[in-house]
Coordinates of C-alpha atoms in Angstrom, one line a residue:
Chain A
M1 CA 44.3 -55.3 -10.7
S2 CA 45.8 -51.8 -10.8
G3 CA 42.9 -50.6 -12.9
S4 CA 40.3 -51.8 -10.4
I5 CA 42.3 -50.2 -7.4
V6 CA 42.4 -46.8 -9.2
G7 CA 38.7 -47.3 -9.9
K8 CA 38.1 -47.7 -6.2
Y9 CA 40.1 -44.9 -4.7
V10 CA 39.8 -42.0 -7.1
P11 CA 36.0 -41.5 -6.6
F12 CA 36.4 -41.6 -2.8
Y13 CA 39.0 -38.8 -2.9
I14 CA 36.9 -36.6 -5.1
R15 CA 33.9 -37.2 -2.9
Q16 CA 35.8 -36.2 0.2
L17 CA 37.1 -33.0 -1.5
T18 CA 33.6 -31.9 -2.6
Y19 CA 32.3 -32.5 1.0
I20 CA 34.9 -30.2 2.4
L21 CA 34.2 -27.5 -0.3
T22 CA 30.4 -27.6 0.2
S23 CA 30.6 -27.5 4.0
D24 CA 32.9 -24.5 3.8
V25 CA 30.5 -22.7 1.5
L26 CA 27.6 -23.4 3.9
V27 CA 29.5 -22.0 6.8
M28 CA 30.2 -18.8 4.8
D29 CA 26.5 -18.4 3.9
E30 CA 25.4 -18.7 7.6
Y31 CA 27.9 -16.1 8.6
Q32 CA 26.8 -13.7 6.0
T33 CA 23.1 -13.9 6.8
E34 CA 23.7 -12.9 10.4
E35 CA 22.2 -9.5 11.2
T36 CA 24.8 -6.8 11.0
A37 CA 22.5 -3.8 10.6
F38 CA 20.1 -2.3 13.2
V39 CA 16.6 -3.9 12.6
V40 CA 14.0 -1.4 13.7
E41 CA 11.0 -3.8 13.7
D42 CA 12.5 -6.2 16.1
V43 CA 13.5 -3.5 18.5
S44 CA 10.2 -1.8 18.2
K45 CA 8.4 -5.0 19.1
I46 CA 10.6 -5.5 22.2
I47 CA 9.9 -2.0 23.4
K48 CA 6.2 -2.2 23.0
E49 CA 6.1 -5.5 24.9
S50 CA 8.2 -4.1 27.7
V51 CA 6.1 -1.0 28.1
E52 CA 2.8 -2.9 28.0
A53 CA 4.1 -5.3 30.6
A54 CA 5.4 -2.6 33.0
I55 CA 2.7 0.1 32.9
G56 CA -0.1 -1.1 30.7
G57 CA -3.4 -0.5 32.6
H58 CA -1.9 1.7 35.4
A59 CA -2.7 5.3 36.1
Y60 CA 0.0 7.9 36.8
Q61 CA 1.3 7.6 40.4
H62 CA 4.0 9.9 41.4
N63 CA 5.6 7.6 43.9
R64 CA 5.7 4.7 41.5
V65 CA 7.0 6.5 38.4
N66 CA 10.6 6.1 39.3
Q67 CA 10.2 2.3 39.6
W68 CA 8.2 2.1 36.3
T69 CA 10.9 3.9 34.2
T70 CA 13.5 1.6 35.7
I71 CA 11.5 -1.5 35.0
V72 CA 10.8 -0.5 31.4
V73 CA 14.4 0.4 30.6
E74 CA 15.8 -2.7 32.3
Q75 CA 13.3 -5.0 30.7
C76 CA 14.1 -3.5 27.2
L77 CA 17.8 -3.8 27.7
S78 CA 17.7 -7.5 28.9
Q79 CA 15.5 -8.4 25.9
L80 CA 17.8 -6.6 23.5
S81 CA 20.9 -8.3 24.9
K82 CA 19.2 -11.6 24.4
L83 CA 19.1 -11.0 20.7
G84 CA 22.8 -11.6 20.7
R85 CA 23.7 -9.1 18.0
P86 CA 27.0 -7.2 18.0
F87 CA 25.6 -3.9 19.3
K88 CA 25.9 -1.6 22.2
Y89 CA 22.5 -0.3 23.3
I90 CA 21.4 3.0 24.9
V91 CA 17.8 2.9 26.1
T92 CA 16.0 6.0 27.5
C93 CA 12.4 6.2 28.8
I94 CA 10.4 9.3 29.6
I95 CA 7.1 9.0 31.5
M96 CA 5.1 12.2 31.7
Q97 CA 1.8 12.9 33.4
K98 CA -1.0 14.1 31.1
N99 CA -1.6 17.7 32.1
G100 CA -2.0 19.6 28.8
A101 CA 1.7 20.5 28.9
G102 CA 3.9 20.2 25.8
L103 CA 7.0 18.1 25.5
Q104 CA 9.5 17.9 22.7
T105 CA 12.4 15.5 22.3
A106 CA 15.1 15.7 19.7
S107 CA 18.2 13.6 19.3
T108 CA 21.2 13.8 17.0
C109 CA 23.9 11.2 16.6
F110 CA 27.4 11.0 15.3
W111 CA 27.8 7.4 14.1
D112 CA 28.0 5.1 11.1
N113 CA 24.7 5.4 9.2
T114 CA 25.1 2.0 7.5
S115 CA 25.3 -0.1 10.7
D116 CA 23.8 2.0 13.5
G117 CA 20.2 3.0 14.1
S118 CA 17.6 4.2 16.6
C119 CA 14.0 3.4 17.3
V120 CA 11.4 5.6 19.2
V121 CA 8.2 4.3 20.5
R122 CA 5.4 6.6 21.8
W123 CA 2.9 5.0 24.0
E124 CA 0.0 6.6 26.0
N125 CA -2.9 5.8 28.1
K126 CA -5.6 8.0 29.8
S127 CA -3.2 9.5 32.4
M128 CA 0.3 9.5 31.0
Y129 CA 2.6 9.4 28.1
C130 CA 5.6 7.2 27.7
I131 CA 8.4 7.7 25.2
V132 CA 11.1 5.1 24.8
T133 CA 14.1 5.6 22.6
V134 CA 16.7 2.9 21.8
F135 CA 20.0 3.7 20.1
G136 CA 22.0 0.8 18.7
L137 CA 25.7 1.3 18.0
A138 CA 27.5 -1.4 16.1
I139 CA 30.7 -2.7 17.5
Chain B
M1 CA 33.8 7.4 10.6
E2 CA 37.2 6.4 9.2
G3 CA 38.7 3.2 10.4
S4 CA 42.2 4.1 11.4
D5 CA 43.5 0.5 11.8
T6 CA 45.0 1.0 15.2
Y7 CA 42.9 -1.7 16.9
L8 CA 43.2 0.1 20.2
I9 CA 40.8 -1.6 22.6
R10 CA 41.1 1.1 25.2
P11 CA 41.5 4.9 24.6
S12 CA 44.5 6.5 26.3
H13 CA 43.6 8.8 29.1
Q14 CA 43.7 12.0 27.1
Y15 CA 41.3 10.7 24.5
K16 CA 38.8 9.2 27.1
F17 CA 35.3 10.6 27.2
K18 CA 35.4 13.0 30.1
P19 CA 31.9 13.5 31.6
A20 CA 32.9 16.7 33.4
V21 CA 34.2 18.4 30.3
V22 CA 31.2 17.4 28.3
K23 CA 28.8 18.5 31.0
E24 CA 30.4 21.9 31.0
C25 CA 30.0 22.2 27.2
V26 CA 26.3 21.2 27.4
R27 CA 25.6 23.6 30.3
E28 CA 27.1 26.6 28.5
I29 CA 25.2 26.0 25.3
V30 CA 21.8 25.3 27.1
R31 CA 22.1 28.3 29.4
E32 CA 23.1 30.6 26.6
R33 CA 20.2 29.5 24.3
L34 CA 17.4 29.1 26.8
S35 CA 17.8 31.8 29.4
G36 CA 14.7 33.9 29.4
K37 CA 12.9 31.8 26.8
R38 CA 9.3 30.9 27.1
F39 CA 7.8 27.5 25.9
E40 CA 6.4 28.1 22.5
P41 CA 5.0 24.9 20.8
E42 CA 6.0 26.0 17.2
E43 CA 9.4 27.3 18.2
V44 CA 10.4 24.5 20.5
Q45 CA 10.6 21.8 17.7
E46 CA 13.3 23.8 15.8
L47 CA 14.9 24.8 19.0
S48 CA 15.4 21.3 20.4
R49 CA 16.8 20.1 17.1
S50 CA 19.2 23.0 16.8
L51 CA 20.3 22.6 20.4
A52 CA 21.1 19.0 19.8
E53 CA 23.1 19.8 16.7
C54 CA 25.0 22.5 18.5
I55 CA 25.9 20.3 21.4
K56 CA 27.0 17.5 19.1
D57 CA 29.3 19.8 17.2
R58 CA 30.7 21.3 20.4
V59 CA 31.5 17.9 21.9
K60 CA 33.0 16.7 18.6
N61 CA 35.4 19.7 18.6
A62 CA 36.4 19.0 22.2
G63 CA 38.5 16.2 20.9
F64 CA 36.7 12.9 21.4
D65 CA 37.7 11.5 18.0
K66 CA 37.3 7.8 18.5
Y67 CA 33.8 8.2 20.1
K68 CA 30.4 7.7 18.6
L69 CA 28.1 10.3 20.1
V70 CA 24.4 10.2 20.8
V71 CA 22.8 13.5 22.0
Q72 CA 19.2 13.7 23.3
V73 CA 17.5 16.9 24.1
V74 CA 14.1 17.0 25.9
I75 CA 12.3 20.3 26.3
G76 CA 9.0 20.4 28.2
E77 CA 6.6 23.0 29.4
Q78 CA 6.4 23.7 33.1
R79 CA 2.8 23.2 34.1
G80 CA 3.1 21.3 37.3
E81 CA 3.0 17.9 35.7
G82 CA 5.2 15.1 36.8
V83 CA 8.0 13.9 34.5
N84 CA 10.5 11.1 35.0
M85 CA 13.3 10.1 32.7
S86 CA 15.7 7.2 33.1
S87 CA 18.2 5.5 30.9
R88 CA 20.2 2.3 30.9
C89 CA 23.1 1.3 28.6
F90 CA 24.5 -2.0 27.5
W91 CA 28.1 -1.1 26.7
D92 CA 31.7 -1.3 27.7
A93 CA 31.9 0.5 31.1
D94 CA 35.6 1.0 30.9
T95 CA 35.5 3.1 27.7
D96 CA 32.0 4.5 27.4
N97 CA 30.3 7.2 29.5
H98 CA 27.6 9.8 29.5
A99 CA 27.0 13.4 30.7
E100 CA 23.7 15.2 31.3
D101 CA 22.5 18.6 32.3
L102 CA 19.1 19.9 33.5
F103 CA 18.1 23.5 33.0
M104 CA 14.9 25.0 34.4
N105 CA 13.2 28.4 34.2
E106 CA 9.7 29.5 35.0
S107 CA 8.1 28.3 31.8
L108 CA 10.2 25.4 30.6
F109 CA 12.7 22.7 31.6
C110 CA 15.3 21.3 29.3
L111 CA 17.3 18.0 29.8
A112 CA 20.3 17.3 27.5
V113 CA 22.1 14.0 27.6
V114 CA 25.2 13.1 25.7
F115 CA 26.3 9.4 25.4
G116 CA 29.7 8.6 24.2
S117 CA 30.6 5.1 22.9
Y118 CA 34.1 4.1 22.0
Y119 CA 34.6 2.9 18.4
Y120 CA 37.2 0.1 18.5

């Protein structure tokens, strides 16, 4: 009798233990594969989509430019926040009329190179240039 | 950046990013380096980069130790074209801030922006 009881219970106990161990390991893996570095491709895609949607196909209009930069920047920011990553974002957008004039932008940052990053997208059509920069700072 | 395990969620008032102080730093540097300059395409690339570095060093030395800084400098030629620049930030409004300055002369305009983000 005692032999058969031991035979019944010991396997169950071991099975339960292994279940707890494997589920803990699975949770650990999921946590570690979460993005903790700035991914330039994802951000670049978001920027391109936002710019296309806001000003793709439009010609430069002085009275609308203010609205356009606002739309581009807010659209980018809302898409970036939807990614749900632990980052603070800074998005800047410059729209310049095509006139033959020159423009140069430079940026320098004091941050953590392993986790933070930036992405610049240059877009143009027949009448204007649009430069969007996104800086991502890890929390 | 070194993690100095203090876990301070808010900086104390003296270590807070002060836009007025930073704007003054930026203004001085830009006016000193760009007064009387003409827009020269070859020169402007190096100039904007060195301006950005200069501004970043000056702001770092002003004592904002727990802040990550982003400095952006835009130099453009004045030819009557229209330019518009805007920015939005997704950050902690209690601790983070920015400062900007616009400088114009007859042949160029220069916009310098400094964003400061608190590192918890």
